[in-house]
PDB file of C-alpha atoms in Angstrom:
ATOM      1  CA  UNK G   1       0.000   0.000   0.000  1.00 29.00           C
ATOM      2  CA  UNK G   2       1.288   3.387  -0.951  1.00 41.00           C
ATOM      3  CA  UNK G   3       2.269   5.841   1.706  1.00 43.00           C
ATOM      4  CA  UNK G   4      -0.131   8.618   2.187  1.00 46.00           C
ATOM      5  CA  UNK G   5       2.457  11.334   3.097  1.00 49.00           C
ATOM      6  CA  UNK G   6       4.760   9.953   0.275  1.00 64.00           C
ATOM      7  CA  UNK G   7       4.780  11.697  -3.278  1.00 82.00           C
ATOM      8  CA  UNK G   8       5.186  15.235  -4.354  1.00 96.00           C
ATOM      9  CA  UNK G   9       1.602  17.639  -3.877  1.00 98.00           C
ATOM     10  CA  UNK G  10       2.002  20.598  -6.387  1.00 98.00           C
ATOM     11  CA  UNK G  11       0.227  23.916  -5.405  1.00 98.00           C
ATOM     12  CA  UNK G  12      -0.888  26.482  -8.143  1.00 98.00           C
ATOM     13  CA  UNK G  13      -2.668  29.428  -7.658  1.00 97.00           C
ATOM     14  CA  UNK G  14      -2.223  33.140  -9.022  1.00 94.00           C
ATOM     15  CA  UNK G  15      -0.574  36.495  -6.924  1.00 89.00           C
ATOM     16  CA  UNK G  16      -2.034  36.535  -3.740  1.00 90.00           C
ATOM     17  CA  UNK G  17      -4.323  33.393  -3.883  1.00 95.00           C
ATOM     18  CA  UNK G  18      -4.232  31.764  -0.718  1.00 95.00           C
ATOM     19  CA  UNK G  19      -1.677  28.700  -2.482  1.00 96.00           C
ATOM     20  CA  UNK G  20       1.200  29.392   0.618  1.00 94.00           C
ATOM     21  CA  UNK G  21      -1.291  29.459   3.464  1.00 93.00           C
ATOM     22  CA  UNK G  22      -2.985  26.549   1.875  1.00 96.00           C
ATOM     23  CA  UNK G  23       0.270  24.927   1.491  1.00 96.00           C
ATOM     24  CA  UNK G  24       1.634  25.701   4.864  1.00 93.00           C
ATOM     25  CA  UNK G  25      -2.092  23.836   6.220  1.00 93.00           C
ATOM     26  CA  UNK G  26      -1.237  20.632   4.392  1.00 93.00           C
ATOM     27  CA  UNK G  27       2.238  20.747   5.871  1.00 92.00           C
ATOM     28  CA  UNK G  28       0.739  20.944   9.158  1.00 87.00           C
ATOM     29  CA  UNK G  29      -1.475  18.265   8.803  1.00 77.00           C
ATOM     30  CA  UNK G  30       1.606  15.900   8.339  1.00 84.00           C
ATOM     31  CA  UNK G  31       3.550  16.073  11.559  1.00 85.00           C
ATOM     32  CA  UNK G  32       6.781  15.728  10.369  1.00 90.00           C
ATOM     33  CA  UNK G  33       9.649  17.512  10.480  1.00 92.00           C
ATOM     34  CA  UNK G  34       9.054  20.805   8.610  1.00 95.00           C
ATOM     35  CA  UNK G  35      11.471  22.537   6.233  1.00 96.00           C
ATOM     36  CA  UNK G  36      10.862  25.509   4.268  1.00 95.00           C
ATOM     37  CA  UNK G  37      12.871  26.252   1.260  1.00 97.00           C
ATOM     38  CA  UNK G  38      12.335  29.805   0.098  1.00 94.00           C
ATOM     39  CA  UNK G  39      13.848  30.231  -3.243  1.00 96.00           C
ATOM     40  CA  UNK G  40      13.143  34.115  -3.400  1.00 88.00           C
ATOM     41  CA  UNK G  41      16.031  36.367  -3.749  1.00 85.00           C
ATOM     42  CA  UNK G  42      15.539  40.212  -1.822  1.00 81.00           C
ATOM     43  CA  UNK G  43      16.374  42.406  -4.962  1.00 79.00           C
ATOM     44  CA  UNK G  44      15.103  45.402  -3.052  1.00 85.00           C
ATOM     45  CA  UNK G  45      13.446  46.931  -0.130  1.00 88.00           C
ATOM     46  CA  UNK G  46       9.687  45.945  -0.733  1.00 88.00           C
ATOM     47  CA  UNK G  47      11.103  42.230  -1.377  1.00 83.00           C
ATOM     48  CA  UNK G  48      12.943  42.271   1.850  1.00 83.00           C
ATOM     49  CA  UNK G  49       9.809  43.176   3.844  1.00 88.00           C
ATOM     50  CA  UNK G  50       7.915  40.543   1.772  1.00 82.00           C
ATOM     51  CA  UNK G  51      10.079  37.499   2.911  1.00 79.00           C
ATOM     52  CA  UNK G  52      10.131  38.998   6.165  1.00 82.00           C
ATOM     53  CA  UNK G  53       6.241  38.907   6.384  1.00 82.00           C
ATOM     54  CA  UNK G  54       6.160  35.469   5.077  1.00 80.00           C
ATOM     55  CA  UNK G  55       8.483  33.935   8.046  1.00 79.00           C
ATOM     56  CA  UNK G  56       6.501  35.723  10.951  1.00 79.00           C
ATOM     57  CA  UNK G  57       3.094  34.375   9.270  1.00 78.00           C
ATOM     58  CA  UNK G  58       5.064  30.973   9.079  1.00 78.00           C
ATOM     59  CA  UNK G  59       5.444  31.211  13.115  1.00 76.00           C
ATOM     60  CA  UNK G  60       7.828  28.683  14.547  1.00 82.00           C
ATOM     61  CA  UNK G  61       8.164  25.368  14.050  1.00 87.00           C
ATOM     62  CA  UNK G  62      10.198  25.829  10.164  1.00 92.00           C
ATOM     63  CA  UNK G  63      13.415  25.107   9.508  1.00 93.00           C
ATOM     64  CA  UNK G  64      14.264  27.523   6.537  1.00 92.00           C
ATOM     65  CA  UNK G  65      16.433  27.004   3.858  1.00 94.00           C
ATOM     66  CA  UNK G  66      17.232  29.922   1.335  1.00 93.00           C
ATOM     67  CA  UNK G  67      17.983  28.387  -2.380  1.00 96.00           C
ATOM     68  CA  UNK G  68      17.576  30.633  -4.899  1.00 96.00           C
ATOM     69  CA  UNK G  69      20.006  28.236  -7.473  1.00 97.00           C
ATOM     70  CA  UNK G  70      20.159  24.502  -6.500  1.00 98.00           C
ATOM     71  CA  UNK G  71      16.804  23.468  -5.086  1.00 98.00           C
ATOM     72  CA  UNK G  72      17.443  20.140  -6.273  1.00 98.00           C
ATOM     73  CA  UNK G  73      20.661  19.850  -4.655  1.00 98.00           C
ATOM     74  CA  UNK G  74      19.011  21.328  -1.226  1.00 98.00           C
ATOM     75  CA  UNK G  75      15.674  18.792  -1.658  1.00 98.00           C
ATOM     76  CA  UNK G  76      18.634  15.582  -1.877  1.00 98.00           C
ATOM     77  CA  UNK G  77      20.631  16.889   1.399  1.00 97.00           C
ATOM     78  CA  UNK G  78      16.986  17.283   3.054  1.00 97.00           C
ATOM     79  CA  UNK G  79      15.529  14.088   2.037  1.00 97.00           C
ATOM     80  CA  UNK G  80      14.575  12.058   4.572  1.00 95.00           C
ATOM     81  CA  UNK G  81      11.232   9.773   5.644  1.00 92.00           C
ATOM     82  CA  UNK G  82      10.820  11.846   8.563  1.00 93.00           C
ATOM     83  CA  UNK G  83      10.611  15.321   6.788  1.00 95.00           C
ATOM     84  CA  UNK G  84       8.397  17.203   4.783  1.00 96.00           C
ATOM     85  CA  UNK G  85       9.515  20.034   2.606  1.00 97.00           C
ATOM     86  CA  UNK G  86       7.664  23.199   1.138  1.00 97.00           C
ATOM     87  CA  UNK G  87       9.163  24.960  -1.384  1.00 98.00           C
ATOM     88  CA  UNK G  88       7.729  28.220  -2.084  1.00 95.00           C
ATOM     89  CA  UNK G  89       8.216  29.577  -4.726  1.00 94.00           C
ATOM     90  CA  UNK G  90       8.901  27.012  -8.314  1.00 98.00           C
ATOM     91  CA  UNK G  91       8.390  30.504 -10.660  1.00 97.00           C
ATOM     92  CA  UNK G  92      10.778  32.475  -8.393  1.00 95.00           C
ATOM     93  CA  UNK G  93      13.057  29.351  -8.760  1.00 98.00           C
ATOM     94  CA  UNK G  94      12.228  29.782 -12.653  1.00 98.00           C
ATOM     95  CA  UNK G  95      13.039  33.703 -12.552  1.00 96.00           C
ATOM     96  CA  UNK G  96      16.221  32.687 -10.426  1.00 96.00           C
ATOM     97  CA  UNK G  97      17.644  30.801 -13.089  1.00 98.00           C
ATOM     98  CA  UNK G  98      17.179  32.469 -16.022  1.00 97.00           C
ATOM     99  CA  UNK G  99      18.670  35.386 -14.629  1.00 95.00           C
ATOM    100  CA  UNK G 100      21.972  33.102 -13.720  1.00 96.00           C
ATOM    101  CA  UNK G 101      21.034  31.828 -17.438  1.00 96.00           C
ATOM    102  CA  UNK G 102      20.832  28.702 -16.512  1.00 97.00           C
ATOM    103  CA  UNK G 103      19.473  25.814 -18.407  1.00 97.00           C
ATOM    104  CA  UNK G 104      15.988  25.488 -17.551  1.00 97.00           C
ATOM    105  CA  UNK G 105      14.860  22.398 -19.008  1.00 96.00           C
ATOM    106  CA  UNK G 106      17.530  20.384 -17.509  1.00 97.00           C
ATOM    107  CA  UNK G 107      17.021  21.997 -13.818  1.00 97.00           C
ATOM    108  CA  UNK G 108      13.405  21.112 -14.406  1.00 97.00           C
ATOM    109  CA  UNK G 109      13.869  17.919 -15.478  1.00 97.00           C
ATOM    110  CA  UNK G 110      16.343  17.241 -12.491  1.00 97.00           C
ATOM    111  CA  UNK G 111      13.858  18.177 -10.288  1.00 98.00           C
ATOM    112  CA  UNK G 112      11.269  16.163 -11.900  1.00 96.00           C
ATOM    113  CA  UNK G 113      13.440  13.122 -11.527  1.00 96.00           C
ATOM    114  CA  UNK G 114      13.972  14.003  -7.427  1.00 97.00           C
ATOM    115  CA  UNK G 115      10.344  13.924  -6.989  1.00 96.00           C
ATOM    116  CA  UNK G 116       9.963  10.326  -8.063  1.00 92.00           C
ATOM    117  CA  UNK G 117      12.504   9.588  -5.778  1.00 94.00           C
ATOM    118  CA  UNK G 118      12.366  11.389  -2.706  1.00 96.00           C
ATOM    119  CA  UNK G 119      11.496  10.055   0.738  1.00 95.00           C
ATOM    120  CA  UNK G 120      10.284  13.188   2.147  1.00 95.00           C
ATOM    121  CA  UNK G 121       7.061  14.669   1.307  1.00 95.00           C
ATOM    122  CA  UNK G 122       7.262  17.595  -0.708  1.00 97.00           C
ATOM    123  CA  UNK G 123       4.584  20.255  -1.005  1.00 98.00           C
ATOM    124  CA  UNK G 124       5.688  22.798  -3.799  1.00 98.00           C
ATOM    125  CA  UNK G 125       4.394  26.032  -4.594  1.00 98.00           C
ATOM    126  CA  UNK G 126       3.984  28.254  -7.958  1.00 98.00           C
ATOM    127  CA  UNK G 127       2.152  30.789  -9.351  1.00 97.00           C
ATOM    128  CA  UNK G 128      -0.199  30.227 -12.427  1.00 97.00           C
ATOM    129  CA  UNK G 129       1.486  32.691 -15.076  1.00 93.00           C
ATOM    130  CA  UNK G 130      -0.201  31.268 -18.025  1.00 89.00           C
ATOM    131  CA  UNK G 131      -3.901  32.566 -17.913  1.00 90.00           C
ATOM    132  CA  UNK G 132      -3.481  35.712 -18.338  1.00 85.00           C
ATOM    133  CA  UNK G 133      -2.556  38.042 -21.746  1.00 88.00           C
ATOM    134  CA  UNK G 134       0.218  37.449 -24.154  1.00 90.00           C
ATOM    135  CA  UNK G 135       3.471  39.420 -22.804  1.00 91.00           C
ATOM    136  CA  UNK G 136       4.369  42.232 -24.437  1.00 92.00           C
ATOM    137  CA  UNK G 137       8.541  41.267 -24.500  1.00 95.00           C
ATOM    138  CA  UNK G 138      10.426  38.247 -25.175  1.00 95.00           C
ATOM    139  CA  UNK G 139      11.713  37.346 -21.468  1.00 95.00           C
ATOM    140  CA  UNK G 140       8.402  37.349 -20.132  1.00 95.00           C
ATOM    141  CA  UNK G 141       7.333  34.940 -23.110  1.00 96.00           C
ATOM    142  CA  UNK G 142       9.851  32.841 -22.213  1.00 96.00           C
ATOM    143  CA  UNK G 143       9.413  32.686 -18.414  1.00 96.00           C
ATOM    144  CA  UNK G 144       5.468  32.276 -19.057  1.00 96.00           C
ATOM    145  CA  UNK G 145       6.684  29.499 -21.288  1.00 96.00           C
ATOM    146  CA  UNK G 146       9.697  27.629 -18.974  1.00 97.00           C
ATOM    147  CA  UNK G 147       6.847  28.018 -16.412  1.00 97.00           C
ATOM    148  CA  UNK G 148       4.109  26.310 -18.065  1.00 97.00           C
ATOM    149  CA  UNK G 149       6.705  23.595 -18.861  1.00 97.00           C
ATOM    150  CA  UNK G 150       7.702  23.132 -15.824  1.00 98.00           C
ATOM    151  CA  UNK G 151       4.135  23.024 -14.327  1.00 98.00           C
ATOM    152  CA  UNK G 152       2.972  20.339 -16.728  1.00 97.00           C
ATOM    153  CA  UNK G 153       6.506  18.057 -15.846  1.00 97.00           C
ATOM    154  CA  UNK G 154       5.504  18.791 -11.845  1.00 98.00           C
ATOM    155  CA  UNK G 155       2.073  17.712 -12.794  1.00 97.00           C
ATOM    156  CA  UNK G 156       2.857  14.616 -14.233  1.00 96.00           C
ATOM    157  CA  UNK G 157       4.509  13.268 -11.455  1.00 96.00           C
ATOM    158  CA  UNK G 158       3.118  14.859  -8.396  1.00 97.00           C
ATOM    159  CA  UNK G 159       0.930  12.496  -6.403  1.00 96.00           C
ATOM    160  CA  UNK G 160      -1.428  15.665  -6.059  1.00 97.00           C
ATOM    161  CA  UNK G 161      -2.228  19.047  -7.416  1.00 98.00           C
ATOM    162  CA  UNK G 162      -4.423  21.705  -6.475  1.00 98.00           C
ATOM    163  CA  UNK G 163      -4.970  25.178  -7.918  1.00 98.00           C
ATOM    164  CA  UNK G 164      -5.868  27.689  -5.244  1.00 98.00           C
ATOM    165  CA  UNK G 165      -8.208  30.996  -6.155  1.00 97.00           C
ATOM    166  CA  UNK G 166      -9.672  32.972  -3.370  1.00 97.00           C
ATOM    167  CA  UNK G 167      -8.355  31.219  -1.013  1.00 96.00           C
ATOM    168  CA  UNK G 168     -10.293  28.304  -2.175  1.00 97.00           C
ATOM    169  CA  UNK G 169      -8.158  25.317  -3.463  1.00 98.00           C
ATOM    170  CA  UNK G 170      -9.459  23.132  -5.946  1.00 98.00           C
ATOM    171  CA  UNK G 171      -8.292  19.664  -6.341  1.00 98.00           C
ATOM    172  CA  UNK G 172      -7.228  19.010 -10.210  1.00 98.00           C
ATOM    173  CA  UNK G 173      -5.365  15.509  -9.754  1.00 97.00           C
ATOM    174  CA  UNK G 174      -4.994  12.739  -6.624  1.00 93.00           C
TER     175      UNK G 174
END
């Protein structure tokens, strides 16, 4: 019989949906160890105070990890039965390494691979960039575009998926 706390749960949901509070409930519900890897980077001031807001909502009880680069490489040195991981944010992740121009079909795909794997339970979050108008420049076209790949390779193997809107999560696969 399959584990019920095994397999990766993938969270979409657009700016300001609910998806990391939702998130952060089914990591509660677990009562495992809980790691939080925040792959944000603080560019400025207002990004600062965001991340800042984000770990006192959080409250204790986290172990955070920042990984703006190698979240594959931080997911492997986490992995372990007893754990559960959120990530929070995949598109910042996405944003991340396209500015380091990385190569974003192979970082996807790596991570792909770790979630068949993985002996924690990972709960990863991402906002929904693709329902909205056609960007107006080529970098957003292609981030729109690495993200929707990257969604649909998440989706695949994720033992659950949910798209969040008003708060309200909607359950799409599991």
């Amino acid at each position: 019989m399959e584990n019920p706390l095994s397999g990766a749960v993938l969270v979409l949901g657009g700016a300001r949906s609910g998806k990391s509070a939702f998130a952060e409930r089914l990591v509660g519900e677990t009562g495992l160890s809980r790691h939080y890897i925040a792959t944000g980077r603080a560019w400025d001031d207002e990004m600062l105070e965001r991340i800042a807001r984000h770990r006192a909502d959080r409250g204790d009880g986290w172990q955070t990890h920042e990984e703006p680069i190698d979240l594959v490489g931080r997911l492997e040195a986490l992995d372990a039965a007893g754990h559960v991981i959120l990530v929070d944010c995949l598109t910042l992740w996405v944003t991340n390494l396209m500015m380091e121009e990385r190569p974003i079909s192979d970082e996807s795909a790596r991570l792909a691979a770790h979630l068949n794997r993985a002996r924690a339970k990972l709960v990863l979050v991402s906002n929904e960039v693709g329902l909205g108008i056609v960007p107006e420049n080529r970098m957003a076209r292609d981030f729109r575009d690495h993200a929707g790949r990257l969604h649909q390779a998440i989706a695949q193997v994720a033992r659950e998926v949910y798209f969040v809107a008003a708060g309200l999560p909607l359950k799409m696969k599991g």
